[in-house]
mmCIF file with all atom_site columns, C-alpha atoms in Angstrom:
data_model
loop_
_atom_site.group_PDB
_atom_site.id
_atom_site.type_symbol
_atom_site.label_atom_id
_atom_site.label_alt_id
_atom_site.label_comp_id
_atom_site.label_asym_id
_atom_site.label_entity_id
_atom_site.label_seq_id
_atom_site.pdbx_PDB_ins_code
_atom_site.Cartn_x
_atom_site.Cartn_y
_atom_site.Cartn_z
_atom_site.occupancy
_atom_site.B_iso_or_equiv
_atom_site.pdbx_formal_charge
_atom_site.auth_seq_id
_atom_site.auth_comp_id
_atom_site.auth_asym_id
_atom_site.auth_atom_id
_atom_site.pdbx_PDB_model_num
ATOM 1   C CA . MET A 1 1   ? 6.144   11.385  23.422  1.00 0.00 ? 22  MET A CA 1
ATOM 2   C CA . PHE A 1 2   ? 5.869   8.739   20.624  1.00 0.00 ? 23  PHE A CA 1
ATOM 3   C CA . PRO A 1 3   ? 9.049   6.871   20.272  1.00 0.00 ? 24  PRO A CA 1
ATOM 4   C CA . HIS A 1 4   ? 11.526  7.401   17.046  1.00 0.00 ? 25  HIS A CA 1
ATOM 5   C CA . SER A 1 5   ? 14.455  5.519   17.981  1.00 0.00 ? 26  SER A CA 1
ATOM 6   C CA . ARG A 1 6   ? 15.497  1.897   18.579  1.00 0.00 ? 27  ARG A CA 1
ATOM 7   C CA . ARG A 1 7   ? 16.281  3.051   22.352  1.00 0.00 ? 28  ARG A CA 1
ATOM 8   C CA . GLU A 1 8   ? 12.806  3.422   22.933  1.00 0.00 ? 29  GLU A CA 1
ATOM 9   C CA . PHE A 1 9   ? 11.060  0.939   20.664  1.00 0.00 ? 30  PHE A CA 1
ATOM 10  C CA . LEU A 1 10  ? 13.041  -2.221  21.715  1.00 0.00 ? 31  LEU A CA 1
ATOM 11  C CA . PRO A 1 11  ? 12.265  -2.182  25.357  1.00 0.00 ? 32  PRO A CA 1
ATOM 12  C CA . PHE A 1 12  ? 8.665   -1.767  23.980  1.00 0.00 ? 33  PHE A CA 1
ATOM 13  C CA . LEU A 1 13  ? 8.747   -4.876  22.187  1.00 0.00 ? 34  LEU A CA 1
ATOM 14  C CA . ARG A 1 14  ? 10.389  -6.610  25.175  1.00 0.00 ? 35  ARG A CA 1
ATOM 15  C CA . GLN A 1 15  ? 7.514   -5.407  27.560  1.00 0.00 ? 36  GLN A CA 1
ATOM 16  C CA . HIS A 1 16  ? 4.588   -5.800  25.423  1.00 0.00 ? 37  HIS A CA 1
ATOM 17  C CA . TRP A 1 17  ? 5.424   -9.122  23.231  1.00 0.00 ? 38  TRP A CA 1
ATOM 18  C CA . ARG A 1 18  ? 2.110   -10.531 24.885  1.00 0.00 ? 39  ARG A CA 1
ATOM 19  C CA . SER A 1 19  ? 0.126   -7.660  23.684  1.00 0.00 ? 40  SER A CA 1
ATOM 20  C CA . LEU A 1 20  ? 1.440   -7.777  20.139  1.00 0.00 ? 41  LEU A CA 1
ATOM 21  C CA . LEU A 1 21  ? 0.680   -11.701 19.986  1.00 0.00 ? 42  LEU A CA 1
ATOM 22  C CA . LEU A 1 22  ? -2.609  -10.571 20.589  1.00 0.00 ? 43  LEU A CA 1
ATOM 23  C CA . VAL A 1 23  ? -2.525  -8.058  17.540  1.00 0.00 ? 44  VAL A CA 1
ATOM 24  C CA . LEU A 1 24  ? -1.457  -10.915 15.426  1.00 0.00 ? 45  LEU A CA 1
ATOM 25  C CA . LEU A 1 25  ? -4.028  -13.172 16.580  1.00 0.00 ? 46  LEU A CA 1
ATOM 26  C CA . GLY A 1 26  ? -6.800  -10.847 16.267  1.00 0.00 ? 47  GLY A CA 1
ATOM 27  C CA . VAL A 1 27  ? -5.771  -10.418 12.587  1.00 0.00 ? 48  VAL A CA 1
ATOM 28  C CA . LEU A 1 28  ? -5.056  -13.786 11.996  1.00 0.00 ? 49  LEU A CA 1
ATOM 29  C CA . ILE A 1 29  ? -8.619  -14.925 13.376  1.00 0.00 ? 50  ILE A CA 1
ATOM 30  C CA . PRO A 1 30  ? -10.667 -12.777 10.290  1.00 0.00 ? 51  PRO A CA 1
ATOM 31  C CA . PHE A 1 31  ? -7.835  -14.413 7.879   1.00 0.00 ? 52  PHE A CA 1
ATOM 32  C CA . GLY A 1 32  ? -8.911  -17.729 9.061   1.00 0.00 ? 53  GLY A CA 1
ATOM 33  C CA . LEU A 1 33  ? -12.213 -16.672 7.835   1.00 0.00 ? 54  LEU A CA 1
ATOM 34  C CA . PHE A 1 34  ? -10.674 -15.322 4.639   1.00 0.00 ? 55  PHE A CA 1
ATOM 35  C CA . THR A 1 35  ? -9.724  -18.745 4.286   1.00 0.00 ? 56  THR A CA 1
ATOM 36  C CA . HIS A 1 36  ? -13.187 -20.096 4.451   1.00 0.00 ? 57  HIS A CA 1
ATOM 37  C CA . LEU A 1 37  ? -14.527 -17.530 1.992   1.00 0.00 ? 58  LEU A CA 1
ATOM 38  C CA . THR A 1 38  ? -11.771 -18.425 -0.565  1.00 0.00 ? 59  THR A CA 1
ATOM 39  C CA . TYR A 1 39  ? -13.050 -22.073 -0.524  1.00 0.00 ? 60  TYR A CA 1
ATOM 40  C CA . GLU A 1 40  ? -16.383 -20.806 -1.119  1.00 0.00 ? 61  GLU A CA 1
ATOM 41  C CA . VAL A 1 41  ? -15.481 -18.247 -3.702  1.00 0.00 ? 62  VAL A CA 1
ATOM 42  C CA . PHE A 1 42  ? -13.136 -20.598 -6.125  1.00 0.00 ? 63  PHE A CA 1
ATOM 43  C CA . ARG A 1 43  ? -14.698 -23.964 -5.052  1.00 0.00 ? 64  ARG A CA 1
ATOM 44  C CA . GLU A 1 44  ? -18.199 -23.375 -4.919  1.00 0.00 ? 65  GLU A CA 1
ATOM 45  C CA . GLY A 1 45  ? -18.725 -20.562 -7.174  1.00 0.00 ? 66  GLY A CA 1
ATOM 46  C CA . GLY A 1 46  ? -18.904 -17.743 -4.395  1.00 0.00 ? 67  GLY A CA 1
ATOM 47  C CA . PHE A 1 47  ? -21.972 -16.841 -2.175  1.00 0.00 ? 68  PHE A CA 1
ATOM 48  C CA . TRP A 1 48  ? -25.391 -16.515 -4.198  1.00 0.00 ? 69  TRP A CA 1
ATOM 49  C CA . TRP A 1 49  ? -26.021 -13.189 -2.597  1.00 0.00 ? 70  TRP A CA 1
ATOM 50  C CA . ASP A 1 50  ? -22.706 -11.753 -4.024  1.00 0.00 ? 71  ASP A CA 1
ATOM 51  C CA . GLN A 1 51  ? -24.211 -11.095 -7.377  1.00 0.00 ? 72  GLN A CA 1
ATOM 52  C CA . GLY A 1 52  ? -27.667 -10.545 -6.276  1.00 0.00 ? 73  GLY A CA 1
ATOM 53  C CA . VAL A 1 53  ? -26.337 -7.683  -4.438  1.00 0.00 ? 74  VAL A CA 1
ATOM 54  C CA . LEU A 1 54  ? -24.332 -6.201  -7.363  1.00 0.00 ? 75  LEU A CA 1
ATOM 55  C CA . ASP A 1 55  ? -27.204 -6.681  -9.722  1.00 0.00 ? 76  ASP A CA 1
ATOM 56  C CA . TRP A 1 56  ? -29.639 -4.694  -7.158  1.00 0.00 ? 77  TRP A CA 1
ATOM 57  C CA . TYR A 1 57  ? -27.213 -1.591  -7.236  1.00 0.00 ? 78  TYR A CA 1
ATOM 58  C CA . ALA A 1 58  ? -26.738 -1.735  -11.000 1.00 0.00 ? 79  ALA A CA 1
ATOM 59  C CA . GLN A 1 59  ? -30.510 -1.643  -11.055 1.00 0.00 ? 80  GLN A CA 1
ATOM 60  C CA . ARG A 1 60  ? -30.797 1.314   -9.504  1.00 0.00 ? 81  ARG A CA 1
ATOM 61  C CA . ARG A 1 61  ? -27.848 3.759   -10.959 1.00 0.00 ? 82  ARG A CA 1
ATOM 62  C CA . THR A 1 62  ? -28.801 7.258   -11.574 1.00 0.00 ? 83  THR A CA 1
ATOM 63  C CA . PRO A 1 63  ? -25.983 10.172  -12.492 1.00 0.00 ? 84  PRO A CA 1
ATOM 64  C CA . ALA A 1 64  ? -25.931 11.449  -9.311  1.00 0.00 ? 85  ALA A CA 1
ATOM 65  C CA . LEU A 1 65  ? -25.658 8.529   -7.242  1.00 0.00 ? 86  LEU A CA 1
ATOM 66  C CA . THR A 1 66  ? -22.751 7.661   -9.632  1.00 0.00 ? 87  THR A CA 1
ATOM 67  C CA . TRP A 1 67  ? -21.241 10.898  -9.342  1.00 0.00 ? 88  TRP A CA 1
ATOM 68  C CA . ALA A 1 68  ? -21.492 10.623  -5.365  1.00 0.00 ? 89  ALA A CA 1
ATOM 69  C CA . ALA A 1 69  ? -20.162 6.882   -5.427  1.00 0.00 ? 90  ALA A CA 1
ATOM 70  C CA . GLU A 1 70  ? -16.953 8.054   -7.766  1.00 0.00 ? 91  GLU A CA 1
ATOM 71  C CA . THR A 1 71  ? -16.229 11.142  -5.312  1.00 0.00 ? 92  THR A CA 1
ATOM 72  C CA . LEU A 1 72  ? -16.306 8.567   -2.359  1.00 0.00 ? 93  LEU A CA 1
ATOM 73  C CA . ALA A 1 73  ? -13.772 6.353   -4.222  1.00 0.00 ? 94  ALA A CA 1
ATOM 74  C CA . THR A 1 74  ? -11.399 9.546   -4.947  1.00 0.00 ? 95  THR A CA 1
ATOM 75  C CA . LEU A 1 75  ? -11.799 10.513  -1.304  1.00 0.00 ? 96  LEU A CA 1
ATOM 76  C CA . GLY A 1 76  ? -11.199 7.406   0.168   1.00 0.00 ? 97  GLY A CA 1
ATOM 77  C CA . GLY A 1 77  ? -8.621  6.057   -2.110  1.00 0.00 ? 98  GLY A CA 1
ATOM 78  C CA . VAL A 1 78  ? -4.750  6.462   -2.277  1.00 0.00 ? 99  VAL A CA 1
ATOM 79  C CA . MET A 1 79  ? -4.744  9.905   -3.571  1.00 0.00 ? 100 MET A CA 1
ATOM 80  C CA . VAL A 1 80  ? -6.555  11.741  -0.806  1.00 0.00 ? 101 VAL A CA 1
ATOM 81  C CA . LEU A 1 81  ? -6.975  9.523   2.289   1.00 0.00 ? 102 LEU A CA 1
ATOM 82  C CA . PRO A 1 82  ? -3.241  9.312   3.170   1.00 0.00 ? 103 PRO A CA 1
ATOM 83  C CA . PHE A 1 83  ? -3.030  12.884  3.236   1.00 0.00 ? 104 PHE A CA 1
ATOM 84  C CA . VAL A 1 84  ? -6.040  13.669  5.358   1.00 0.00 ? 105 VAL A CA 1
ATOM 85  C CA . THR A 1 85  ? -4.805  11.074  7.806   1.00 0.00 ? 106 THR A CA 1
ATOM 86  C CA . ALA A 1 86  ? -1.374  12.550  7.896   1.00 0.00 ? 107 ALA A CA 1
ATOM 87  C CA . LEU A 1 87  ? -2.972  16.005  8.244   1.00 0.00 ? 108 LEU A CA 1
ATOM 88  C CA . LEU A 1 88  ? -5.111  14.690  11.071  1.00 0.00 ? 109 LEU A CA 1
ATOM 89  C CA . ALA A 1 89  ? -2.455  13.143  12.883  1.00 0.00 ? 110 ALA A CA 1
ATOM 90  C CA . TRP A 1 90  ? -0.294  16.257  12.854  1.00 0.00 ? 111 TRP A CA 1
ATOM 91  C CA . LEU A 1 91  ? -3.169  18.316  14.028  1.00 0.00 ? 112 LEU A CA 1
ATOM 92  C CA . LEU A 1 92  ? -3.500  15.907  16.836  1.00 0.00 ? 113 LEU A CA 1
ATOM 93  C CA . ALA A 1 93  ? 0.076   16.084  17.840  1.00 0.00 ? 114 ALA A CA 1
ATOM 94  C CA . ARG A 1 94  ? -0.377  19.896  17.810  1.00 0.00 ? 115 ARG A CA 1
ATOM 95  C CA . ALA A 1 95  ? -3.014  19.520  20.294  1.00 0.00 ? 116 ALA A CA 1
ATOM 96  C CA . GLY A 1 96  ? -1.058  17.384  22.668  1.00 0.00 ? 117 GLY A CA 1
ATOM 97  C CA . GLY A 1 97  ? -2.078  14.045  21.445  1.00 0.00 ? 118 GLY A CA 1
ATOM 98  C CA . ARG A 1 98  ? 1.202   12.895  19.736  1.00 0.00 ? 119 ARG A CA 1
ATOM 99  C CA . ALA A 1 99  ? 0.164   9.139   20.706  1.00 0.00 ? 120 ALA A CA 1
ATOM 100 C CA . HIS A 1 100 ? -3.018  9.478   19.261  1.00 0.00 ? 121 HIS A CA 1
ATOM 101 C CA . GLY A 1 101 ? -1.763  10.617  15.788  1.00 0.00 ? 122 GLY A CA 1
ATOM 102 C CA . TRP A 1 102 ? 0.817   7.881   15.766  1.00 0.00 ? 123 TRP A CA 1
ATOM 103 C CA . PHE A 1 103 ? -2.152  5.704   16.226  1.00 0.00 ? 124 PHE A CA 1
ATOM 104 C CA . LEU A 1 104 ? -4.151  6.886   13.717  1.00 0.00 ? 125 LEU A CA 1
ATOM 105 C CA . VAL A 1 105 ? -1.560  6.683   11.234  1.00 0.00 ? 126 VAL A CA 1
ATOM 106 C CA . SER A 1 106 ? -0.554  3.173   12.139  1.00 0.00 ? 127 SER A CA 1
ATOM 107 C CA . GLY A 1 107 ? -3.769  1.937   11.947  1.00 0.00 ? 128 GLY A CA 1
ATOM 108 C CA . VAL A 1 108 ? -4.425  3.302   8.557   1.00 0.00 ? 129 VAL A CA 1
ATOM 109 C CA . ALA A 1 109 ? -1.014  2.140   7.256   1.00 0.00 ? 130 ALA A CA 1
ATOM 110 C CA . GLY A 1 110 ? -1.220  -1.352  8.821   1.00 0.00 ? 131 GLY A CA 1
ATOM 111 C CA . ALA A 1 111 ? -4.637  -2.123  7.233   1.00 0.00 ? 132 ALA A CA 1
ATOM 112 C CA . THR A 1 112 ? -3.527  -1.140  3.870   1.00 0.00 ? 133 THR A CA 1
ATOM 113 C CA . LEU A 1 113 ? -0.384  -3.336  4.187   1.00 0.00 ? 134 LEU A CA 1
ATOM 114 C CA . LEU A 1 114 ? -2.412  -6.117  5.337   1.00 0.00 ? 135 LEU A CA 1
ATOM 115 C CA . ASN A 1 115 ? -4.861  -5.477  2.417   1.00 0.00 ? 136 ASN A CA 1
ATOM 116 C CA . VAL A 1 116 ? -1.828  -5.822  -0.125  1.00 0.00 ? 137 VAL A CA 1
ATOM 117 C CA . ALA A 1 117 ? -0.691  -8.999  1.643   1.00 0.00 ? 138 ALA A CA 1
ATOM 118 C CA . ALA A 1 118 ? -4.441  -10.673 1.239   1.00 0.00 ? 139 ALA A CA 1
ATOM 119 C CA . LYS A 1 119 ? -4.835  -9.682  -2.321  1.00 0.00 ? 140 LYS A CA 1
ATOM 120 C CA . VAL A 1 120 ? -1.527  -11.281 -3.313  1.00 0.00 ? 141 VAL A CA 1
ATOM 121 C CA . VAL A 1 121 ? -2.463  -14.747 -1.177  1.00 0.00 ? 142 VAL A CA 1
ATOM 122 C CA . PHE A 1 122 ? -6.099  -15.088 -2.247  1.00 0.00 ? 143 PHE A CA 1
ATOM 123 C CA . GLN A 1 123 ? -6.062  -13.243 -5.822  1.00 0.00 ? 144 GLN A CA 1
ATOM 124 C CA . ARG A 1 124 ? -9.687  -13.025 -6.473  1.00 0.00 ? 145 ARG A CA 1
ATOM 125 C CA . PRO A 1 125 ? -10.573 -11.803 -9.518  1.00 0.00 ? 146 PRO A CA 1
ATOM 126 C CA . ARG A 1 126 ? -13.036 -8.602  -9.586  1.00 0.00 ? 147 ARG A CA 1
ATOM 127 C CA . PRO A 1 127 ? -16.654 -8.653  -10.820 1.00 0.00 ? 148 PRO A CA 1
ATOM 128 C CA . ASP A 1 128 ? -17.680 -8.305  -14.299 1.00 0.00 ? 149 ASP A CA 1
ATOM 129 C CA . GLU A 1 129 ? -16.225 -5.531  -15.978 1.00 0.00 ? 150 GLU A CA 1
ATOM 130 C CA . LEU A 1 130 ? -19.165 -5.001  -18.251 1.00 0.00 ? 151 LEU A CA 1
ATOM 131 C CA . LEU A 1 131 ? -21.574 -4.504  -15.267 1.00 0.00 ? 152 LEU A CA 1
ATOM 132 C CA . ALA A 1 132 ? -19.111 -2.078  -13.585 1.00 0.00 ? 153 ALA A CA 1
ATOM 133 C CA . VAL A 1 133 ? -18.929 1.477   -13.716 1.00 0.00 ? 154 VAL A CA 1
ATOM 134 C CA . LEU A 1 134 ? -15.349 1.644   -13.359 1.00 0.00 ? 155 LEU A CA 1
ATOM 135 C CA . SER A 1 135 ? -12.379 -0.470  -14.571 1.00 0.00 ? 156 SER A CA 1
ATOM 136 C CA . GLU A 1 136 ? -10.003 -0.796  -11.743 1.00 0.00 ? 157 GLU A CA 1
ATOM 137 C CA . PRO A 1 137 ? -6.530  -3.192  -11.895 1.00 0.00 ? 158 PRO A CA 1
ATOM 138 C CA . GLY A 1 138 ? -5.284  -5.559  -9.234  1.00 0.00 ? 159 GLY A CA 1
ATOM 139 C CA . PHE A 1 139 ? -7.401  -8.246  -7.281  1.00 0.00 ? 160 PHE A CA 1
ATOM 140 C CA . SER A 1 140 ? -10.685 -7.873  -5.551  1.00 0.00 ? 161 SER A CA 1
ATOM 141 C CA . PHE A 1 141 ? -10.710 -9.717  -2.192  1.00 0.00 ? 162 PHE A CA 1
ATOM 142 C CA . PRO A 1 142 ? -10.611 -7.959  0.362   1.00 0.00 ? 163 PRO A CA 1
ATOM 143 C CA . SER A 1 143 ? -11.334 -4.537  -0.566  1.00 0.00 ? 164 SER A CA 1
ATOM 144 C CA . GLY A 1 144 ? -8.713  -2.064  -0.272  1.00 0.00 ? 165 GLY A CA 1
ATOM 145 C CA . HIS A 1 145 ? -11.036 0.983   0.147   1.00 0.00 ? 166 HIS A CA 1
ATOM 146 C CA . ALA A 1 146 ? -13.443 -0.755  2.853   1.00 0.00 ? 167 ALA A CA 1
ATOM 147 C CA . MET A 1 147 ? -10.240 -1.988  4.737   1.00 0.00 ? 168 MET A CA 1
ATOM 148 C CA . ALA A 1 148 ? -8.449  1.577   4.700   1.00 0.00 ? 169 ALA A CA 1
ATOM 149 C CA . ASN A 1 149 ? -11.616 3.382   5.620   1.00 0.00 ? 170 ASN A CA 1
ATOM 150 C CA . ALA A 1 150 ? -12.967 1.060   8.127   1.00 0.00 ? 171 ALA A CA 1
ATOM 151 C CA . ALA A 1 151 ? -9.504  1.509   9.830   1.00 0.00 ? 172 ALA A CA 1
ATOM 152 C CA . PHE A 1 152 ? -9.489  5.464   9.638   1.00 0.00 ? 173 PHE A CA 1
ATOM 153 C CA . GLY A 1 153 ? -13.131 5.432   10.947  1.00 0.00 ? 174 GLY A CA 1
ATOM 154 C CA . PHE A 1 154 ? -12.573 3.218   13.701  1.00 0.00 ? 175 PHE A CA 1
ATOM 155 C CA . ALA A 1 155 ? -9.345  4.595   14.726  1.00 0.00 ? 176 ALA A CA 1
ATOM 156 C CA . LEU A 1 156 ? -10.640 8.038   14.670  1.00 0.00 ? 177 LEU A CA 1
ATOM 157 C CA . THR A 1 157 ? -13.593 6.507   17.135  1.00 0.00 ? 178 THR A CA 1
ATOM 158 C CA . LEU A 1 158 ? -11.008 5.303   19.348  1.00 0.00 ? 179 LEU A CA 1
ATOM 159 C CA . VAL A 1 159 ? -8.967  8.343   19.524  1.00 0.00 ? 180 VAL A CA 1
ATOM 160 C CA . PHE A 1 160 ? -11.932 10.389  20.329  1.00 0.00 ? 181 PHE A CA 1
ATOM 161 C CA . TRP A 1 161 ? -14.036 7.937   22.231  1.00 0.00 ? 182 TRP A CA 1
ATOM 162 C CA . ARG A 1 162 ? -13.327 9.465   25.693  1.00 0.00 ? 183 ARG A CA 1
ATOM 163 C CA . SER A 1 163 ? -13.508 13.295  24.511  1.00 0.00 ? 184 SER A CA 1
ATOM 164 C CA . ARG A 1 164 ? -16.717 15.072  24.402  1.00 0.00 ? 185 ARG A CA 1
ATOM 165 C CA . ALA A 1 165 ? -16.674 14.539  20.671  1.00 0.00 ? 186 ALA A CA 1
ATOM 166 C CA . GLY A 1 166 ? -16.671 10.872  21.201  1.00 0.00 ? 187 GLY A CA 1
ATOM 167 C CA . TRP A 1 167 ? -20.050 9.690   20.011  1.00 0.00 ? 188 TRP A CA 1
ATOM 168 C CA . PRO A 1 168 ? -20.531 12.157  17.011  1.00 0.00 ? 189 PRO A CA 1
ATOM 169 C CA . VAL A 1 169 ? -17.154 11.089  15.773  1.00 0.00 ? 190 VAL A CA 1
ATOM 170 C CA . ALA A 1 170 ? -18.130 7.363   16.066  1.00 0.00 ? 191 ALA A CA 1
ATOM 171 C CA . VAL A 1 171 ? -21.187 7.825   14.056  1.00 0.00 ? 192 VAL A CA 1
ATOM 172 C CA . LEU A 1 172 ? -19.197 9.834   11.591  1.00 0.00 ? 193 LEU A CA 1
ATOM 173 C CA . GLY A 1 173 ? -16.647 7.185   11.099  1.00 0.00 ? 194 GLY A CA 1
ATOM 174 C CA . LEU A 1 174 ? -19.111 4.525   11.137  1.00 0.00 ? 195 LEU A CA 1
ATOM 175 C CA . LEU A 1 175 ? -21.483 6.458   8.232   1.00 0.00 ? 196 LEU A CA 1
ATOM 176 C CA . TRP A 1 176 ? -18.113 7.161   6.353   1.00 0.00 ? 197 TRP A CA 1
ATOM 177 C CA . ALA A 1 177 ? -16.953 3.602   6.343   1.00 0.00 ? 198 ALA A CA 1
ATOM 178 C CA . LEU A 1 178 ? -20.337 2.088   5.433   1.00 0.00 ? 199 LEU A CA 1
ATOM 179 C CA . ALA A 1 179 ? -20.649 4.723   2.708   1.00 0.00 ? 200 ALA A CA 1
ATOM 180 C CA . VAL A 1 180 ? -17.396 3.952   1.113   1.00 0.00 ? 201 VAL A CA 1
ATOM 181 C CA . GLY A 1 181 ? -18.085 0.232   1.368   1.00 0.00 ? 202 GLY A CA 1
ATOM 182 C CA . ALA A 1 182 ? -21.601 0.595   -0.349  1.00 0.00 ? 203 ALA A CA 1
ATOM 183 C CA . SER A 1 183 ? -19.844 2.805   -3.010  1.00 0.00 ? 204 SER A CA 1
ATOM 184 C CA . ARG A 1 184 ? -17.536 0.054   -3.882  1.00 0.00 ? 205 ARG A CA 1
ATOM 185 C CA . ASN A 1 185 ? -20.405 -2.432  -4.445  1.00 0.00 ? 206 ASN A CA 1
ATOM 186 C CA . TYR A 1 186 ? -22.411 0.163   -6.313  1.00 0.00 ? 207 TYR A CA 1
ATOM 187 C CA . LEU A 1 187 ? -19.553 0.849   -8.866  1.00 0.00 ? 208 LEU A CA 1
ATOM 188 C CA . GLY A 1 188 ? -19.223 -3.020  -9.316  1.00 0.00 ? 209 GLY A CA 1
ATOM 189 C CA . VAL A 1 189 ? -15.719 -3.142  -8.660  1.00 0.00 ? 210 VAL A CA 1
ATOM 190 C CA . HIS A 1 190 ? -15.926 -5.310  -5.425  1.00 0.00 ? 211 HIS A CA 1
ATOM 191 C CA . TYR A 1 191 ? -18.294 -8.345  -4.268  1.00 0.00 ? 212 TYR A CA 1
ATOM 192 C CA . PRO A 1 192 ? -19.945 -7.417  -1.005  1.00 0.00 ? 213 PRO A CA 1
ATOM 193 C CA . SER A 1 193 ? -17.736 -10.400 0.796   1.00 0.00 ? 214 SER A CA 1
ATOM 194 C CA . ASP A 1 194 ? -14.645 -8.069  -0.376  1.00 0.00 ? 215 ASP A CA 1
ATOM 195 C CA . VAL A 1 195 ? -16.371 -5.327  1.618   1.00 0.00 ? 216 VAL A CA 1
ATOM 196 C CA . LEU A 1 196 ? -17.294 -7.588  4.732   1.00 0.00 ? 217 LEU A CA 1
ATOM 197 C CA . ALA A 1 197 ? -14.029 -9.190  4.830   1.00 0.00 ? 218 ALA A CA 1
ATOM 198 C CA . GLY A 1 198 ? -12.171 -5.872  4.736   1.00 0.00 ? 219 GLY A CA 1
ATOM 199 C CA . PHE A 1 199 ? -14.258 -4.377  7.749   1.00 0.00 ? 220 PHE A CA 1
ATOM 200 C CA . THR A 1 200 ? -13.616 -7.290  9.598   1.00 0.00 ? 221 THR A CA 1
ATOM 201 C CA . ALA A 1 201 ? -9.819  -7.413  9.233   1.00 0.00 ? 222 ALA A CA 1
ATOM 202 C CA . SER A 1 202 ? -9.674  -3.651  9.748   1.00 0.00 ? 223 SER A CA 1
ATOM 203 C CA . VAL A 1 203 ? -11.475 -3.833  13.160  1.00 0.00 ? 224 VAL A CA 1
ATOM 204 C CA . ALA A 1 204 ? -9.631  -6.471  14.457  1.00 0.00 ? 225 ALA A CA 1
ATOM 205 C CA . TRP A 1 205 ? -6.322  -4.808  13.505  1.00 0.00 ? 226 TRP A CA 1
ATOM 206 C CA . VAL A 1 206 ? -7.082  -1.553  14.922  1.00 0.00 ? 227 VAL A CA 1
ATOM 207 C CA . THR A 1 207 ? -8.649  -3.247  17.964  1.00 0.00 ? 228 THR A CA 1
ATOM 208 C CA . GLY A 1 208 ? -5.431  -5.168  18.632  1.00 0.00 ? 229 GLY A CA 1
ATOM 209 C CA . LEU A 1 209 ? -3.138  -1.978  17.792  1.00 0.00 ? 230 LEU A CA 1
ATOM 210 C CA . TYR A 1 210 ? -4.964  0.068   20.337  1.00 0.00 ? 231 TYR A CA 1
ATOM 211 C CA . VAL A 1 211 ? -4.696  -2.697  23.162  1.00 0.00 ? 232 VAL A CA 1
ATOM 212 C CA . VAL A 1 212 ? -0.700  -2.647  22.325  1.00 0.00 ? 233 VAL A CA 1
ATOM 213 C CA . MET A 1 213 ? -0.239  1.138   22.285  1.00 0.00 ? 234 MET A CA 1
ATOM 214 C CA . ALA A 1 214 ? -2.403  1.885   25.143  1.00 0.00 ? 235 ALA A CA 1
ATOM 215 C CA . ARG A 1 215 ? -0.443  -0.219  27.420  1.00 0.00 ? 236 ARG A CA 1
ATOM 216 C CA . ARG A 1 216 ? 2.751   1.799   26.419  1.00 0.00 ? 237 ARG A CA 1
ATOM 217 C CA . TRP A 1 217 ? 1.051   5.073   26.340  1.00 0.00 ? 238 TRP A CA 1
ATOM 218 C CA . PRO A 1 218 ? -1.630  5.465   28.746  1.00 0.00 ? 239 PRO A CA 1
ATOM 219 C CA . GLN A 1 219 ? -2.722  8.506   27.493  1.00 0.00 ? 240 GLN A CA 1
ATOM 220 C CA . LEU A 1 220 ? -3.947  7.261   24.049  1.00 0.00 ? 241 LEU A CA 1
ATOM 221 C CA . ARG A 1 221 ? -7.206  5.859   26.626  1.00 0.00 ? 242 ARG A CA 1
ATOM 222 C CA . GLY A 1 222 ? -8.196  9.695   27.278  1.00 0.00 ? 243 GLY A CA 1
ATOM 223 C CA . SER A 1 223 ? -8.860  12.562  25.064  1.00 0.00 ? 244 SER A CA 1
ATOM 224 C CA . PRO A 1 224 ? -6.260  14.226  22.778  1.00 0.00 ? 245 PRO A CA 1
ATOM 225 C CA . ALA A 1 225 ? -6.994  17.847  24.385  1.00 0.00 ? 246 ALA A CA 1
ATOM 226 C CA . GLY A 1 226 ? -5.974  16.037  27.508  1.00 0.00 ? 247 GLY A CA 1
ATOM 227 C CA . PRO A 1 227 ? -7.608  15.420  30.958  1.00 0.00 ? 248 PRO A CA 1
ATOM 228 C CA . ARG A 1 228 ? -9.855  18.711  30.899  1.00 0.00 ? 249 ARG A CA 1
ATOM 229 C CA . ASP A 1 229 ? -11.622 17.217  27.865  1.00 0.00 ? 250 ASP A CA 1
ATOM 230 C CA . THR A 1 230 ? -11.509 13.444  28.904  1.00 0.00 ? 251 THR A CA 1
ATOM 231 C CA . ARG A 1 231 ? -15.109 12.439  29.935  1.00 0.00 ? 252 ARG A CA 1
#
């Protein structure tokens, strides 16, 4: 059973501090990449392909595509994704995969917190609002939608990887993350480098988290439905 008390959590910290260090390093490496990107963005005018990609999307906007992108923004945003994540975690727990459910919640929540911290540090302005479909507050780098939804899709992939649904979930998770990321560029509210940085950080975070939690709860490496569904 996933821990709910200090009595279980503190021994976990003492036993797995090396794995926690791996998580830290796994997140710091892409943040080192962020530092390089920040230098490029603020000192040398950014990547030439950033604005080029945004212009390419802007030239191909249609009412139907704009509706689809706005729908993705809503479904992958703070008004929907946290509740979907919590519901799936509850369903996983009901099916016997309590550790899987907590892993999913921790993956998405941790990616969201990392995104908030990164935006405060880098403070990259959003693209020109005159070319954007939406006007959104806050900073641009990295993309919060990209980070949260990449963490969601990748965490779900790891949750179901050893089950019979492993490959279908992996494909759907990848397509979902890519669709949400592309929608942020289509709407003109994020640069492509914002989305790529968000993907990189989320993969590092979720991978590290999985390493830590699977050491403590080995059942995380199997199917949420138990041995009968583990391949």
